[in-house]
């Protein structure tokens, strides 16, 4: 049995790198990521409602504000900083799918995970996944357009 | 960060988790079993609850399995809602859990978390009530199976130190024709105004509802006639009479769909 009391050194695999961190059980993954300078995951509601803190753990989106950092030990964490040249990033730019940008990292990670698990996602599945995140600039239509367009591109590339 | 310190344990077996809980309880360490943790973290952050030790049960094999034994469907307490929906071993339960919270949170909320948490709706309970599921509980070095109907009105559902290991459902019953609909006030992601589940067995329909009272329940024609409006939830989401109206409407829809 593994036991963690107070501050302790652990390794977190973040964006493909093993990072040694000294953390205590009460710290959320969001706190730890931001303390490492990975500030792409944002503090929004800190209650699991807004999705601005979304990161991927083992390729699935989770809300890092509702995850203890210790729960992520031994798993693959992907933050927006590690999502280099994702096709969705360019799609968001070309479809004007953001205004203030606060929610954008969370949305991009959800889209990235969607493309891994459901590359043939239908409209209903896309809507179901995107409903996890809130954009207070209300760019929902542009975000949906960007996702649909890019998923179509990815599929066509695969077929070719 | 949670505003209080606690110890975090990762037991690998039921016996480790059980004996650790007992030991910590004796030492007044205020232990809790920690699955998805969404409720513990969100309520802990705002000071609604505190605990001295979190026993993370996600590494215990029995709690993480989804199994088809041929006779029964077995789902571990620490299986997350997304895994239940994707496994498709219990289609009605899959449809219900897909509408609990949002898609991302479904990667974190566990079956036991939904059944045992403080949020009154406990929608995952509805299919289990309809199909007379058994709940396997671990306590003091032994497991016992209890019918969900003997448990669901208890508050809290389990006693301190008891751990929900798995639920077991007759496999044949999971193939019965079913209906599910969740009616919400406006946003798609919200607590239910009414969530209705129904199954048809031998030309007879059984209904279970969440959002009517402060607990999920089975409802039949007789109890529908005798609803005590003073017991029905009356809050910012809906008035009591509107909830009853929606329930009756949904029952008609279920009847139509299951007999069409």
mmCIF file of C-alpha atoms in Angstrom:
data_model
loop_
_atom_site.group_PDB
_atom_site.id
_atom_site.type_symbol
_atom_site.label_atom_id
_atom_site.label_comp_id
_atom_site.label_asym_id
_atom_site.label_seq_id
_atom_site.Cartn_x
_atom_site.Cartn_y
_atom_site.Cartn_z
ATOM 1 C CA UNK A 1 0.000 0.000 0.000
ATOM 2 C CA UNK A 2 1.240 3.449 -0.860
ATOM 3 C CA UNK A 3 0.896 6.188 1.704
ATOM 4 C CA UNK A 4 1.436 9.933 1.321
ATOM 5 C CA UNK A 5 1.646 12.286 4.291
ATOM 6 C CA UNK A 6 2.431 15.951 4.118
ATOM 7 C CA UNK A 7 4.911 17.135 1.448
ATOM 8 C CA UNK A 8 6.540 14.351 -0.493
ATOM 9 C CA UNK A 9 8.532 14.011 -3.698
ATOM 10 C CA UNK A 10 6.692 12.255 -6.526
ATOM 11 C CA UNK A 11 7.055 12.039 -10.291
ATOM 12 C CA UNK A 12 4.367 13.246 -12.639
ATOM 13 C CA UNK A 13 4.529 12.460 -16.325
ATOM 14 C CA UNK A 14 3.519 15.754 -17.914
ATOM 15 C CA UNK A 15 3.602 16.232 -21.673
ATOM 16 C CA UNK A 16 5.897 13.229 -22.071
ATOM 17 C CA UNK A 17 8.424 14.363 -19.452
ATOM 18 C CA UNK A 18 8.857 12.915 -15.974
ATOM 19 C CA UNK A 19 8.792 15.902 -13.654
ATOM 20 C CA UNK A 20 9.770 15.588 -10.032
ATOM 21 C CA UNK A 21 7.501 17.620 -7.781
ATOM 22 C CA UNK A 22 7.159 18.051 -4.054
ATOM 23 C CA UNK A 23 3.486 18.051 -3.212
ATOM 24 C CA UNK A 24 1.060 17.318 -0.420
ATOM 25 C CA UNK A 25 -2.213 15.374 -0.686
ATOM 26 C CA UNK A 26 -4.430 18.466 -0.424
ATOM 27 C CA UNK A 27 -3.083 19.932 -3.678
ATOM 28 C CA UNK A 28 -5.206 19.605 -6.774
ATOM 29 C CA UNK A 29 -3.639 18.772 -10.098
ATOM 30 C CA UNK A 30 -4.579 22.255 -11.293
ATOM 31 C CA UNK A 31 -2.574 23.873 -8.470
ATOM 32 C CA UNK A 32 0.464 21.726 -9.161
ATOM 33 C CA UNK A 33 0.429 22.267 -12.925
ATOM 34 C CA UNK A 34 0.168 26.012 -12.511
ATOM 35 C CA UNK A 35 2.945 26.036 -9.900
ATOM 36 C CA UNK A 36 5.154 24.373 -12.529
ATOM 37 C CA UNK A 37 4.498 27.284 -14.876
ATOM 38 C CA UNK A 38 2.003 25.344 -16.962
ATOM 39 C CA UNK A 39 -0.627 28.044 -16.755
ATOM 40 C CA UNK A 40 -2.620 26.978 -19.799
ATOM 41 C CA UNK A 41 -5.028 25.143 -17.497
ATOM 42 C CA UNK A 42 -7.054 28.002 -16.042
ATOM 43 C CA UNK A 43 -8.733 28.512 -12.709
ATOM 44 C CA UNK A 44 -12.356 29.237 -13.455
ATOM 45 C CA UNK A 45 -15.112 27.976 -11.193
ATOM 46 C CA UNK A 46 -12.885 25.462 -9.332
ATOM 47 C CA UNK A 47 -16.071 23.451 -8.984
ATOM 48 C CA UNK A 48 -15.996 21.261 -12.077
ATOM 49 C CA UNK A 49 -18.548 23.313 -13.968
ATOM 50 C CA UNK A 50 -16.671 25.489 -16.463
ATOM 51 C CA UNK A 51 -14.041 23.194 -17.979
ATOM 52 C CA UNK A 52 -11.321 25.869 -18.234
ATOM 53 C CA UNK A 53 -8.977 23.644 -16.190
ATOM 54 C CA UNK A 54 -9.403 20.613 -18.482
ATOM 55 C CA UNK A 55 -6.320 18.464 -19.120
ATOM 56 C CA UNK A 56 -6.023 14.946 -20.487
ATOM 57 C CA UNK A 57 -5.112 11.994 -18.317
ATOM 58 C CA UNK A 58 -4.349 8.857 -20.301
ATOM 59 C CA UNK A 59 -5.955 10.626 -23.282
ATOM 60 C CA UNK A 60 -9.305 11.325 -21.594
ATOM 61 C CA UNK A 61 -10.349 14.813 -20.489
ATOM 62 C CA UNK A 62 -10.635 15.471 -16.781
ATOM 63 C CA UNK A 63 -11.199 18.627 -14.773
ATOM 64 C CA UNK A 64 -7.934 19.228 -12.968
ATOM 65 C CA UNK A 65 -9.634 21.339 -10.294
ATOM 66 C CA UNK A 66 -11.473 18.196 -9.129
ATOM 67 C CA UNK A 67 -8.464 15.901 -9.278
ATOM 68 C CA UNK A 68 -5.833 15.486 -6.597
ATOM 69 C CA UNK A 69 -2.334 15.725 -8.033
ATOM 70 C CA UNK A 70 -1.529 12.384 -6.377
ATOM 71 C CA UNK A 71 -4.262 10.687 -8.418
ATOM 72 C CA UNK A 72 -2.238 11.452 -11.532
ATOM 73 C CA UNK A 73 0.945 9.692 -10.390
ATOM 74 C CA UNK A 74 1.849 6.978 -12.905
ATOM 75 C CA UNK A 75 -0.444 8.389 -15.606
ATOM 76 C CA UNK A 76 0.164 10.401 -18.755
ATOM 77 C CA UNK A 77 -0.876 14.021 -18.281
ATOM 78 C CA UNK A 78 -1.293 16.207 -21.345
ATOM 79 C CA UNK A 79 -1.745 19.957 -20.969
ATOM 80 C CA UNK A 80 -2.232 22.583 -23.637
ATOM 81 C CA UNK A 81 1.525 23.284 -23.517
ATOM 82 C CA UNK A 82 2.149 19.726 -24.737
ATOM 83 C CA UNK A 83 -0.410 19.888 -27.512
ATOM 84 C CA UNK A 84 2.023 21.081 -30.115
ATOM 85 C CA UNK A 85 0.707 21.620 -33.637
ATOM 86 C CA UNK A 86 -2.627 20.005 -32.984
ATOM 87 C CA UNK A 87 -4.796 20.417 -36.089
ATOM 88 C CA UNK A 88 -7.499 21.923 -33.909
ATOM 89 C CA UNK A 89 -5.356 24.887 -32.906
ATOM 90 C CA UNK A 90 -5.182 26.137 -36.488
ATOM 91 C CA UNK A 91 -8.875 25.349 -36.998
ATOM 92 C CA UNK A 92 -9.796 27.519 -34.000
ATOM 93 C CA UNK A 93 -7.805 30.396 -35.531
ATOM 94 C CA UNK A 94 -9.275 30.067 -38.996
ATOM 95 C CA UNK A 95 -12.851 29.749 -37.674
ATOM 96 C CA UNK A 96 -12.513 32.603 -35.150
ATOM 97 C CA UNK A 97 -13.411 30.123 -32.457
ATOM 98 C CA UNK A 98 -12.342 32.301 -29.521
ATOM 99 C CA UNK A 99 -12.477 35.843 -28.282
ATOM 100 C CA UNK A 100 -10.897 36.281 -24.837
ATOM 101 C CA UNK A 101 -9.253 32.847 -25.055
ATOM 102 C CA UNK A 102 -9.706 31.892 -21.400
ATOM 103 C CA UNK A 103 -11.686 28.746 -22.207
ATOM 104 C CA UNK A 104 -9.670 27.850 -25.322
ATOM 105 C CA UNK A 105 -7.091 25.453 -23.780
ATOM 106 C CA UNK A 106 -9.874 23.397 -22.226
ATOM 107 C CA UNK A 107 -11.853 23.265 -25.451
ATOM 108 C CA UNK A 108 -8.763 22.317 -27.489
ATOM 109 C CA UNK A 109 -7.934 19.426 -25.188
ATOM 110 C CA UNK A 110 -11.504 18.143 -25.305
ATOM 111 C CA UNK A 111 -11.398 18.336 -29.127
ATOM 112 C CA UNK A 112 -8.045 16.540 -29.209
ATOM 113 C CA UNK A 113 -9.394 13.725 -27.030
ATOM 114 C CA UNK A 114 -12.560 13.533 -29.132
ATOM 115 C CA UNK A 115 -10.488 13.094 -32.284
ATOM 116 C CA UNK A 116 -8.554 10.239 -30.629
ATOM 117 C CA UNK A 117 -11.579 8.346 -29.325
ATOM 118 C CA UNK A 118 -14.293 9.286 -31.815
ATOM 119 C CA UNK A 119 -12.702 10.384 -35.098
ATOM 120 C CA UNK A 120 -16.049 9.653 -36.800
ATOM 121 C CA UNK A 121 -18.033 11.602 -34.218
ATOM 122 C CA UNK A 122 -21.527 12.585 -35.307
ATOM 123 C CA UNK A 123 -23.134 15.929 -34.415
ATOM 124 C CA UNK A 124 -24.690 14.497 -31.267
ATOM 125 C CA UNK A 125 -21.377 13.141 -29.981
ATOM 126 C CA UNK A 126 -19.595 16.419 -30.750
ATOM 127 C CA UNK A 127 -22.294 18.369 -28.881
ATOM 128 C CA UNK A 128 -22.115 15.923 -25.945
ATOM 129 C CA UNK A 129 -18.356 16.382 -25.610
ATOM 130 C CA UNK A 130 -18.361 20.157 -26.058
ATOM 131 C CA UNK A 131 -21.085 20.622 -23.437
ATOM 132 C CA UNK A 132 -18.436 19.982 -20.774
ATOM 133 C CA UNK A 133 -16.931 23.427 -21.343
ATOM 134 C CA UNK A 134 -18.317 26.924 -21.027
ATOM 135 C CA UNK A 135 -17.335 29.898 -23.217
ATOM 136 C CA UNK A 136 -18.645 33.130 -21.783
ATOM 137 C CA UNK A 137 -17.830 34.956 -25.031
ATOM 138 C CA UNK A 138 -20.341 32.486 -26.512
ATOM 139 C CA UNK A 139 -18.221 31.286 -29.437
ATOM 140 C CA UNK A 140 -20.065 27.972 -29.419
ATOM 141 C CA UNK A 141 -21.083 27.981 -33.071
ATOM 142 C CA UNK A 142 -17.571 28.883 -34.248
ATOM 143 C CA UNK A 143 -16.052 26.198 -31.997
ATOM 144 C CA UNK A 144 -18.486 23.602 -33.328
ATOM 145 C CA UNK A 145 -17.698 24.628 -36.904
ATOM 146 C CA UNK A 146 -13.951 24.345 -36.250
ATOM 147 C CA UNK A 147 -14.333 20.885 -34.713
ATOM 148 C CA UNK A 148 -16.549 19.539 -37.489
ATOM 149 C CA UNK A 149 -14.291 20.916 -40.199
ATOM 150 C CA UNK A 150 -11.141 19.488 -38.644
ATOM 151 C CA UNK A 151 -12.632 16.066 -37.901
ATOM 152 C CA UNK A 152 -13.703 15.911 -41.546
ATOM 153 C CA UNK A 153 -10.155 16.859 -42.642
ATOM 154 C CA UNK A 154 -8.601 14.246 -40.373
ATOM 155 C CA UNK A 155 -10.893 11.541 -41.757
ATOM 156 C CA UNK A 156 -10.215 12.538 -45.368
ATOM 157 C CA UNK A 157 -6.452 12.499 -44.739
ATOM 158 C CA UNK A 158 -6.719 9.036 -43.208
ATOM 159 C CA UNK A 159 -8.738 7.753 -46.190
ATOM 160 C CA UNK A 160 -6.255 9.238 -48.663
ATOM 161 C CA UNK B 1 -5.993 23.255 -2.958
ATOM 162 C CA UNK B 2 -8.183 21.930 -0.204
ATOM 163 C CA UNK B 3 -8.075 24.137 2.880
ATOM 164 C CA UNK B 4 -7.126 21.298 5.229
ATOM 165 C CA UNK B 5 -4.423 18.646 5.303
ATOM 166 C CA UNK B 6 -5.030 14.928 5.101
ATOM 167 C CA UNK B 7 -3.159 11.702 4.413
ATOM 168 C CA UNK B 8 -3.664 9.847 1.151
ATOM 169 C CA UNK B 9 -3.550 6.048 0.958
ATOM 170 C CA UNK B 10 -3.639 3.754 -2.037
ATOM 171 C CA UNK B 11 -4.577 0.247 -0.859
ATOM 172 C CA UNK B 12 -4.349 -2.620 -3.369
ATOM 173 C CA UNK B 13 -6.943 -4.938 -1.846
ATOM 174 C CA UNK B 14 -10.268 -4.894 -0.056
ATOM 175 C CA UNK B 15 -8.723 -6.238 3.130
ATOM 176 C CA UNK B 16 -6.044 -3.519 3.113
ATOM 177 C CA UNK B 17 -8.670 -0.821 2.606
ATOM 178 C CA UNK B 18 -10.984 -2.263 5.262
ATOM 179 C CA UNK B 19 -8.365 -2.719 7.964
ATOM 180 C CA UNK B 20 -6.861 0.683 7.206
ATOM 181 C CA UNK B 21 -10.259 2.326 7.615
ATOM 182 C CA UNK B 22 -10.801 0.622 10.970
ATOM 183 C CA UNK B 23 -7.332 1.572 12.187
ATOM 184 C CA UNK B 24 -7.700 5.196 11.143
ATOM 185 C CA UNK B 25 -11.166 5.413 12.645
ATOM 186 C CA UNK B 26 -9.845 4.099 15.972
ATOM 187 C CA UNK B 27 -7.171 6.803 15.848
ATOM 188 C CA UNK B 28 -9.853 9.450 15.200
ATOM 189 C CA UNK B 29 -8.256 10.266 11.854
ATOM 190 C CA UNK B 30 -11.638 10.821 10.114
ATOM 191 C CA UNK B 31 -11.043 8.524 7.127
ATOM 192 C CA UNK B 32 -13.145 8.535 3.958
ATOM 193 C CA UNK B 33 -13.167 6.159 1.008
ATOM 194 C CA UNK B 34 -12.128 8.147 -2.048
ATOM 195 C CA UNK B 35 -13.300 7.083 -5.522
ATOM 196 C CA UNK B 36 -13.791 9.787 -8.119
ATOM 197 C CA UNK B 37 -13.529 12.356 -5.371
ATOM 198 C CA UNK B 38 -15.510 15.047 -7.186
ATOM 199 C CA UNK B 39 -17.904 15.614 -4.309
ATOM 200 C CA UNK B 40 -15.237 15.313 -1.608
ATOM 201 C CA UNK B 41 -12.989 17.843 -3.366
ATOM 202 C CA UNK B 42 -15.699 20.344 -4.301
ATOM 203 C CA UNK B 43 -17.347 20.230 -0.866
ATOM 204 C CA UNK B 44 -13.992 20.145 0.914
ATOM 205 C CA UNK B 45 -12.780 23.208 -0.957
ATOM 206 C CA UNK B 46 -15.684 25.339 0.305
ATOM 207 C CA UNK B 47 -15.475 23.966 3.843
ATOM 208 C CA UNK B 48 -18.620 21.831 3.806
ATOM 209 C CA UNK B 49 -16.715 18.734 4.861
ATOM 210 C CA UNK B 50 -13.314 17.813 6.219
ATOM 211 C CA UNK B 51 -11.517 14.504 6.459
ATOM 212 C CA UNK B 52 -8.203 13.399 7.874
ATOM 213 C CA UNK B 53 -7.432 10.521 5.528
ATOM 214 C CA UNK B 54 -8.468 9.740 1.966
ATOM 215 C CA UNK B 55 -8.384 6.034 1.137
ATOM 216 C CA UNK B 56 -8.288 5.922 -2.659
ATOM 217 C CA UNK B 57 -10.027 2.704 -3.708
ATOM 218 C CA UNK B 58 -9.358 2.967 -7.449
ATOM 219 C CA UNK B 59 -6.476 0.474 -7.330
ATOM 220 C CA UNK B 60 -8.597 -2.324 -5.884
ATOM 221 C CA UNK B 61 -9.274 -4.842 -8.629
ATOM 222 C CA UNK B 62 -12.792 -5.856 -7.538
ATOM 223 C CA UNK B 63 -13.976 -2.264 -7.631
ATOM 224 C CA UNK B 64 -12.635 -1.623 -11.116
ATOM 225 C CA UNK B 65 -14.116 -4.494 -13.088
ATOM 226 C CA UNK B 66 -16.970 -4.701 -15.544
ATOM 227 C CA UNK B 67 -17.821 -8.355 -15.961
ATOM 228 C CA UNK B 68 -20.335 -10.493 -17.784
ATOM 229 C CA UNK B 69 -20.489 -13.814 -15.950
ATOM 230 C CA UNK B 70 -23.057 -15.221 -18.352
ATOM 231 C CA UNK B 71 -25.761 -15.011 -15.685
ATOM 232 C CA UNK B 72 -25.013 -11.628 -14.227
ATOM 233 C CA UNK B 73 -23.595 -8.268 -15.169
ATOM 234 C CA UNK B 74 -21.145 -7.109 -12.515
ATOM 235 C CA UNK B 75 -19.985 -3.509 -12.291
ATOM 236 C CA UNK B 76 -17.421 -2.374 -9.707
ATOM 237 C CA UNK B 77 -18.093 0.592 -7.477
ATOM 238 C CA UNK B 78 -15.036 2.525 -8.711
ATOM 239 C CA UNK B 79 -15.865 2.149 -12.409
ATOM 240 C CA UNK B 80 -16.408 5.617 -13.852
ATOM 241 C CA UNK B 81 -19.616 6.596 -15.624
ATOM 242 C CA UNK B 82 -17.933 6.887 -19.019
ATOM 243 C CA UNK B 83 -16.638 3.322 -18.776
ATOM 244 C CA UNK B 84 -20.134 2.048 -17.942
ATOM 245 C CA UNK B 85 -21.660 3.864 -20.924
ATOM 246 C CA UNK B 86 -18.915 2.715 -23.333
ATOM 247 C CA UNK B 87 -18.997 -0.899 -22.187
ATOM 248 C CA UNK B 88 -22.647 -1.185 -23.243
ATOM 249 C CA UNK B 89 -23.103 -4.199 -20.942
ATOM 250 C CA UNK B 90 -26.156 -2.620 -19.359
ATOM 251 C CA UNK B 91 -27.703 -0.323 -21.976
ATOM 252 C CA UNK B 92 -30.289 1.338 -19.708
ATOM 253 C CA UNK B 93 -27.685 2.165 -17.067
ATOM 254 C CA UNK B 94 -25.394 3.401 -19.865
ATOM 255 C CA UNK B 95 -28.089 5.759 -21.145
ATOM 256 C CA UNK B 96 -28.753 7.088 -17.637
ATOM 257 C CA UNK B 97 -25.133 7.734 -16.679
ATOM 258 C CA UNK B 98 -24.454 9.473 -19.985
ATOM 259 C CA UNK B 99 -26.801 12.213 -18.823
ATOM 260 C CA UNK B 100 -25.277 12.644 -15.355
ATOM 261 C CA UNK B 101 -23.175 15.826 -15.123
ATOM 262 C CA UNK B 102 -21.089 16.361 -18.274
ATOM 263 C CA UNK B 103 -18.938 14.209 -20.516
ATOM 264 C CA UNK B 104 -15.630 15.250 -18.911
ATOM 265 C CA UNK B 105 -16.842 14.724 -15.348
ATOM 266 C CA UNK B 106 -18.133 11.301 -16.384
ATOM 267 C CA UNK B 107 -14.459 10.305 -16.590
ATOM 268 C CA UNK B 108 -14.226 10.935 -12.853
ATOM 269 C CA UNK B 109 -17.573 10.217 -11.177
ATOM 270 C CA UNK B 110 -17.819 6.585 -10.172
ATOM 271 C CA UNK B 111 -20.881 4.374 -9.909
ATOM 272 C CA UNK B 112 -20.555 4.244 -6.123
ATOM 273 C CA UNK B 113 -20.048 8.008 -6.027
ATOM 274 C CA UNK B 114 -23.347 8.601 -7.769
ATOM 275 C CA UNK B 115 -25.201 6.082 -5.619
ATOM 276 C CA UNK B 116 -23.729 7.126 -2.276
ATOM 277 C CA UNK B 117 -23.021 10.824 -2.716
ATOM 278 C CA UNK B 118 -24.818 13.682 -1.076
ATOM 279 C CA UNK B 119 -26.628 14.818 -4.219
ATOM 280 C CA UNK B 120 -30.204 13.614 -3.861
ATOM 281 C CA UNK B 121 -30.956 12.636 -7.470
ATOM 282 C CA UNK B 122 -28.765 9.461 -7.637
ATOM 283 C CA UNK B 123 -29.986 8.725 -11.129
ATOM 284 C CA UNK B 124 -27.825 5.614 -11.531
ATOM 285 C CA UNK B 125 -30.069 4.062 -8.891
ATOM 286 C CA UNK B 126 -33.093 4.007 -11.225
ATOM 287 C CA UNK B 127 -32.076 1.088 -13.500
ATOM 288 C CA UNK B 128 -30.809 -0.799 -10.456
ATOM 289 C CA UNK B 129 -34.145 -0.415 -8.673
ATOM 290 C CA UNK B 130 -36.070 -1.518 -11.756
ATOM 291 C CA UNK B 131 -33.972 -4.644 -12.227
ATOM 292 C CA UNK B 132 -33.699 -5.576 -8.527
ATOM 293 C CA UNK B 133 -29.922 -5.264 -8.468
ATOM 294 C CA UNK B 134 -27.809 -6.647 -5.662
ATOM 295 C CA UNK B 135 -25.234 -4.461 -3.976
ATOM 296 C CA UNK B 136 -22.097 -6.172 -2.690
ATOM 297 C CA UNK B 137 -20.733 -4.466 0.394
ATOM 298 C CA UNK B 138 -17.394 -5.056 2.126
ATOM 299 C CA UNK B 139 -17.105 -4.593 5.854
ATOM 300 C CA UNK B 140 -14.865 -6.071 8.509
ATOM 301 C CA UNK B 141 -13.157 -8.702 6.347
ATOM 302 C CA UNK B 142 -16.302 -10.010 4.734
ATOM 303 C CA UNK B 143 -18.598 -9.218 1.864
ATOM 304 C CA UNK B 144 -22.357 -9.452 1.771
ATOM 305 C CA UNK B 145 -24.903 -8.933 -0.992
ATOM 306 C CA UNK B 146 -27.922 -6.790 -0.225
ATOM 307 C CA UNK B 147 -30.924 -6.068 -2.444
ATOM 308 C CA UNK B 148 -30.903 -2.450 -3.605
ATOM 309 C CA UNK B 149 -34.529 -2.110 -2.498
ATOM 310 C CA UNK B 150 -33.461 -2.794 1.102
ATOM 311 C CA UNK B 151 -30.950 0.018 0.899
ATOM 312 C CA UNK B 152 -32.179 2.856 -1.209
ATOM 313 C CA UNK B 153 -34.235 4.691 1.415
ATOM 314 C CA UNK B 154 -31.456 4.610 4.009
ATOM 315 C CA UNK B 155 -29.648 7.859 4.777
ATOM 316 C CA UNK B 156 -26.751 7.513 4.398
ATOM 317 C CA UNK B 157 -27.043 4.495 2.144
ATOM 318 C CA UNK B 158 -24.071 2.714 3.728
ATOM 319 C CA UNK B 159 -22.735 2.890 7.279
ATOM 320 C CA UNK B 160 -19.331 4.335 8.004
ATOM 321 C CA UNK B 161 -16.601 1.876 7.085
ATOM 322 C CA UNK B 162 -18.738 -0.030 4.590
ATOM 323 C CA UNK B 163 -17.424 -0.089 1.044
ATOM 324 C CA UNK B 164 -19.560 -0.619 -2.041
ATOM 325 C CA UNK B 165 -17.635 -3.263 -3.978
ATOM 326 C CA UNK B 166 -19.915 -3.925 -6.934
ATOM 327 C CA UNK B 167 -23.458 -4.149 -8.185
ATOM 328 C CA UNK B 168 -24.842 -7.344 -9.724
ATOM 329 C CA UNK B 169 -27.767 -7.514 -12.099
ATOM 330 C CA UNK B 170 -29.476 -10.476 -13.754
ATOM 331 C CA UNK B 171 -28.114 -10.408 -17.306
ATOM 332 C CA UNK B 172 -31.422 -11.419 -18.900
ATOM 333 C CA UNK B 173 -33.163 -8.439 -17.326
ATOM 334 C CA UNK B 174 -30.681 -5.998 -18.871
ATOM 335 C CA UNK B 175 -32.072 -7.012 -22.276
ATOM 336 C CA UNK B 176 -35.667 -6.006 -21.435
ATOM 337 C CA UNK B 177 -37.149 -3.168 -23.520
ATOM 338 C CA UNK B 178 -36.483 0.111 -21.723
ATOM 339 C CA UNK B 179 -37.210 3.831 -21.719
ATOM 340 C CA UNK B 180 -35.177 6.687 -20.290
ATOM 341 C CA UNK B 181 -35.716 10.414 -20.399
ATOM 342 C CA UNK B 182 -34.268 13.233 -18.358
ATOM 343 C CA UNK B 183 -36.209 16.473 -18.353
ATOM 344 C CA UNK B 184 -34.225 19.519 -17.257
ATOM 345 C CA UNK B 185 -35.237 23.123 -16.743
ATOM 346 C CA UNK B 186 -33.265 24.741 -19.577
ATOM 347 C CA UNK B 187 -29.582 23.790 -19.904
ATOM 348 C CA UNK B 188 -28.819 20.254 -21.035
ATOM 349 C CA UNK B 189 -26.284 19.813 -18.220
ATOM 350 C CA UNK B 190 -28.315 20.249 -15.068
ATOM 351 C CA UNK B 191 -29.944 18.395 -12.235
ATOM 352 C CA UNK B 192 -33.150 16.697 -13.323
ATOM 353 C CA UNK B 193 -36.569 18.173 -13.089
ATOM 354 C CA UNK B 194 -37.701 14.605 -13.654
ATOM 355 C CA UNK B 195 -35.674 11.597 -14.802
ATOM 356 C CA UNK B 196 -37.842 8.635 -15.667
ATOM 357 C CA UNK B 197 -36.709 5.111 -16.402
ATOM 358 C CA UNK B 198 -39.014 2.265 -17.339
ATOM 359 C CA UNK B 199 -38.684 -1.371 -18.317
ATOM 360 C CA UNK B 200 -41.282 -3.642 -19.859
ATOM 361 C CA UNK B 201 -41.504 -7.187 -18.557
ATOM 362 C CA UNK B 202 -44.317 -9.582 -19.510
ATOM 363 C CA UNK B 203 -46.468 -6.759 -20.931
ATOM 364 C CA UNK B 204 -46.125 -4.890 -17.671
ATOM 365 C CA UNK B 205 -44.188 -1.629 -17.301
ATOM 366 C CA UNK B 206 -42.250 -0.719 -14.171
ATOM 367 C CA UNK B 207 -41.217 2.906 -13.570
ATOM 368 C CA UNK B 208 -38.506 4.498 -11.458
ATOM 369 C CA UNK B 209 -38.178 8.223 -11.019
ATOM 370 C CA UNK B 210 -35.637 10.730 -9.767
ATOM 371 C CA UNK B 211 -36.434 14.392 -9.103
ATOM 372 C CA UNK B 212 -39.870 13.773 -7.623
ATOM 373 C CA UNK B 213 -38.911 13.269 -3.988
ATOM 374 C CA UNK B 214 -35.627 13.770 -2.167
ATOM 375 C CA UNK B 215 -34.660 10.226 -3.161
ATOM 376 C CA UNK B 216 -35.143 8.068 -6.261
ATOM 377 C CA UNK B 217 -38.091 5.692 -6.085
ATOM 378 C CA UNK B 218 -40.175 3.098 -7.875
ATOM 379 C CA UNK B 219 -43.563 4.353 -8.951
ATOM 380 C CA UNK B 220 -46.664 2.470 -10.059
ATOM 381 C CA UNK B 221 -50.214 3.431 -11.044
ATOM 382 C CA UNK B 222 -51.430 3.370 -7.453
ATOM 383 C CA UNK B 223 -48.644 5.521 -6.061
ATOM 384 C CA UNK B 224 -49.066 7.902 -8.988
ATOM 385 C CA UNK B 225 -52.683 8.469 -7.946
ATOM 386 C CA UNK B 226 -51.702 9.012 -4.316
ATOM 387 C CA UNK B 227 -48.786 11.404 -4.624
ATOM 388 C CA UNK B 228 -48.554 13.630 -1.574
ATOM 389 C CA UNK B 229 -47.758 16.999 -3.132
ATOM 390 C CA UNK B 230 -46.223 18.199 0.161
ATOM 391 C CA UNK B 231 -43.512 15.551 -0.167
ATOM 392 C CA UNK B 232 -42.649 16.481 -3.765
ATOM 393 C CA UNK B 233 -39.549 18.626 -4.335
ATOM 394 C CA UNK B 234 -40.484 22.284 -4.652
ATOM 395 C CA UNK B 235 -37.422 24.411 -5.349
ATOM 396 C CA UNK B 236 -35.666 26.849 -7.692
ATOM 397 C CA UNK B 237 -35.742 24.241 -10.472
ATOM 398 C CA UNK B 238 -39.477 23.629 -10.444
ATOM 399 C CA UNK B 239 -42.647 23.794 -8.406
ATOM 400 C CA UNK B 240 -43.970 20.529 -6.994
ATOM 401 C CA UNK B 241 -47.081 20.551 -9.171
ATOM 402 C CA UNK B 242 -45.043 21.067 -12.345
ATOM 403 C CA UNK B 243 -42.813 18.107 -11.445
ATOM 404 C CA UNK B 244 -45.899 15.924 -11.055
ATOM 405 C CA UNK B 245 -47.241 17.185 -14.378
ATOM 406 C CA UNK B 246 -43.939 16.367 -16.128
ATOM 407 C CA UNK B 247 -43.833 12.945 -14.478
ATOM 408 C CA UNK B 248 -47.318 12.074 -15.773
ATOM 409 C CA UNK B 249 -46.372 13.296 -19.234
ATOM 410 C CA UNK B 250 -43.197 11.195 -19.234
ATOM 411 C CA UNK B 251 -45.080 8.112 -18.075
ATOM 412 C CA UNK B 252 -47.419 8.534 -21.054
ATOM 413 C CA UNK B 253 -44.385 8.851 -23.350
ATOM 414 C CA UNK B 254 -42.811 5.725 -21.886
ATOM 415 C CA UNK B 255 -46.061 3.808 -22.251
ATOM 416 C CA UNK B 256 -46.421 4.884 -25.882
ATOM 417 C CA UNK B 257 -42.814 4.033 -26.716
ATOM 418 C CA UNK B 258 -42.764 0.658 -24.990
ATOM 419 C CA UNK B 259 -46.071 -0.475 -26.486
ATOM 420 C CA UNK B 260 -45.530 0.920 -29.974
#
